[in-house]
Amino acid sequence: MEALSEAIALIRKAGIDPHRYYDLLTSTLFTGPVFTNYGGLIARQEYKPAGFAAPLGEKDIRLILAAAEALRVPMPLASLVHDRLQTVIARGGEELDWSAVGQLAASDAGLADLAK
């Protein structure tokens, strides 16, 4: 989701329609449910109602990181996603879907505030 979020923020910043980009992605190489479901939510900036709320995603990632620490397995991308979810929650996104990392990426790119 983080990679999708950043890519869609880049496309939006370039003035390209995120829906066309999403259609291109999901009709070629990226046809899996993560891309079709969450990519669509990110492209539409549709984070409510939450199918899977950000705090639940943060909790699951936290549990994964605890297991990884116990087994001494580095998981830098899981750490990144955990931090991004914590930021969404800290900015008032407790009721947003965890795909709201897309709104965070847009905000970081100067496109929007975390409001939806």
Short mmCIF file of C-alpha atoms in Angstrom, two decimals:
data_model
loop_
_atom_site.label_atom_id
_atom_site.label_comp_id
_atom_site.label_asym_id
_atom_site.label_seq_id
_atom_site.Cartn_x
_atom_site.Cartn_y
_atom_site.Cartn_z
CA MET A 1 0.00 0.00 0.00
CA GLU A 2 2.85 2.37 0.72
CA ALA A 3 4.28 1.90 -2.78
CA LEU A 4 0.82 2.40 -4.32
CA SER A 5 0.27 5.47 -2.18
CA GLU A 6 3.53 7.06 -3.22
CA ALA A 7 3.01 6.22 -6.90
CA ILE A 8 -0.48 7.69 -6.93
CA ALA A 9 0.73 10.82 -5.12
CA LEU A 10 3.43 11.22 -7.79
CA ILE A 11 0.92 10.77 -10.61
CA ARG A 12 -1.48 13.28 -9.04
CA LYS A 13 1.34 15.79 -8.50
CA ALA A 14 2.22 15.44 -12.20
CA GLY A 15 -1.36 16.28 -13.12
CA ILE A 16 -2.19 12.79 -14.37
CA ASP A 17 -5.61 11.36 -13.60
CA PRO A 18 -5.08 8.80 -10.81
CA HIS A 19 -8.06 6.76 -12.05
CA ARG A 20 -6.43 6.24 -15.45
CA TYR A 21 -3.17 5.23 -13.76
CA TYR A 22 -5.06 2.83 -11.48
CA ASP A 23 -6.87 1.33 -14.50
CA LEU A 24 -3.54 0.83 -16.28
CA LEU A 25 -1.96 -0.86 -13.25
CA THR A 26 -4.85 -3.19 -12.53
CA SER A 27 -5.37 -4.21 -16.15
CA THR A 28 -1.76 -5.26 -16.74
CA LEU A 29 0.73 -6.59 -14.17
CA PHE A 30 -0.99 -5.74 -10.90
CA THR A 31 -4.26 -7.63 -10.96
CA GLY A 32 -4.21 -8.97 -7.39
CA PRO A 33 -6.76 -7.93 -4.76
CA VAL A 34 -4.32 -5.66 -2.90
CA PHE A 35 -3.87 -3.57 -6.02
CA THR A 36 -7.46 -3.68 -7.26
CA ASN A 37 -9.09 -3.05 -3.88
CA TYR A 38 -6.68 -0.74 -2.08
CA GLY A 39 -5.38 0.92 -5.24
CA GLY A 40 -8.94 1.93 -6.08
CA LEU A 41 -9.52 3.36 -2.61
CA ILE A 42 -6.29 5.35 -2.81
CA ALA A 43 -7.02 6.62 -6.34
CA ARG A 44 -10.53 7.69 -5.27
CA GLN A 45 -9.25 9.02 -1.91
CA GLU A 46 -12.02 6.99 -0.31
CA TYR A 47 -10.97 6.02 3.22
CA LYS A 48 -14.40 5.91 4.91
CA PRO A 49 -16.09 3.72 5.83
CA ALA A 50 -13.11 1.68 6.89
CA GLY A 51 -13.09 -1.89 5.67
CA PHE A 52 -10.04 -2.44 7.88
CA ALA A 53 -9.44 0.48 10.23
CA ALA A 54 -5.97 1.98 10.57
CA PRO A 55 -5.64 1.01 14.28
CA LEU A 56 -6.28 -2.64 13.39
CA GLY A 57 -3.62 -2.52 10.70
CA GLU A 58 -1.20 -0.84 13.10
CA LYS A 59 -1.88 -3.55 15.72
CA ASP A 60 -1.29 -6.36 13.20
CA ILE A 61 1.96 -4.80 11.99
CA ARG A 62 3.05 -4.29 15.61
CA LEU A 63 2.46 -8.03 16.30
CA ILE A 64 4.44 -8.96 13.20
CA LEU A 65 7.31 -6.71 14.29
CA ALA A 66 7.28 -8.27 17.79
CA ALA A 67 7.56 -11.76 16.27
CA ALA A 68 10.29 -10.55 13.93
CA GLU A 69 12.22 -9.05 16.84
CA ALA A 70 11.94 -12.28 18.85
CA LEU A 71 13.22 -14.27 15.86
CA ARG A 72 15.82 -11.63 14.94
CA VAL A 73 14.38 -11.08 11.49
CA PRO A 74 14.79 -7.55 10.14
CA MET A 75 11.62 -6.22 8.51
CA PRO A 76 12.36 -2.66 7.36
CA LEU A 77 9.23 -2.36 5.21
CA ALA A 78 6.99 -3.54 8.05
CA SER A 79 8.63 -0.90 10.26
CA LEU A 80 7.92 1.74 7.62
CA VAL A 81 4.26 0.74 7.29
CA HIS A 82 3.91 0.71 11.08
CA ASP A 83 5.28 4.26 11.28
CA ARG A 84 3.00 5.44 8.47
CA LEU A 85 -0.06 3.93 10.17
CA GLN A 86 0.91 5.55 13.46
CA THR A 87 1.11 8.89 11.64
CA VAL A 88 -2.35 8.41 10.11
CA ILE A 89 -3.76 7.62 13.57
CA ALA A 90 -1.89 10.51 15.24
CA ARG A 91 -3.42 12.90 12.70
CA GLY A 92 -6.94 11.84 13.64
CA GLY A 93 -7.36 8.89 11.30
CA GLU A 94 -8.61 6.35 13.86
CA GLU A 95 -11.76 5.75 11.82
CA LEU A 96 -10.09 5.69 8.42
CA ASP A 97 -9.28 2.59 6.41
CA TRP A 98 -5.64 1.60 6.62
CA SER A 99 -5.33 2.53 2.95
CA ALA A 100 -5.36 6.13 4.26
CA VAL A 101 -1.59 5.90 4.01
CA GLY A 102 -2.48 7.06 0.49
CA GLN A 103 -3.81 10.33 1.89
CA LEU A 104 -0.67 10.63 3.99
CA ALA A 105 1.50 10.23 0.89
CA ALA A 106 -0.62 12.85 -0.89
CA SER A 107 -0.24 15.20 2.07
CA ASP A 108 3.53 14.65 2.10
CA ALA A 109 3.56 15.57 -1.59
CA GLY A 110 1.75 18.82 -0.83
CA LEU A 111 -1.49 17.65 -2.42
CA ALA A 112 -3.91 17.48 0.51
CA ASP A 113 -4.34 17.38 4.26
CA LEU A 114 -5.43 14.23 6.03
CA ALA A 115 -9.11 15.10 6.20
CA LYS A 116 -11.24 12.33 4.69
#
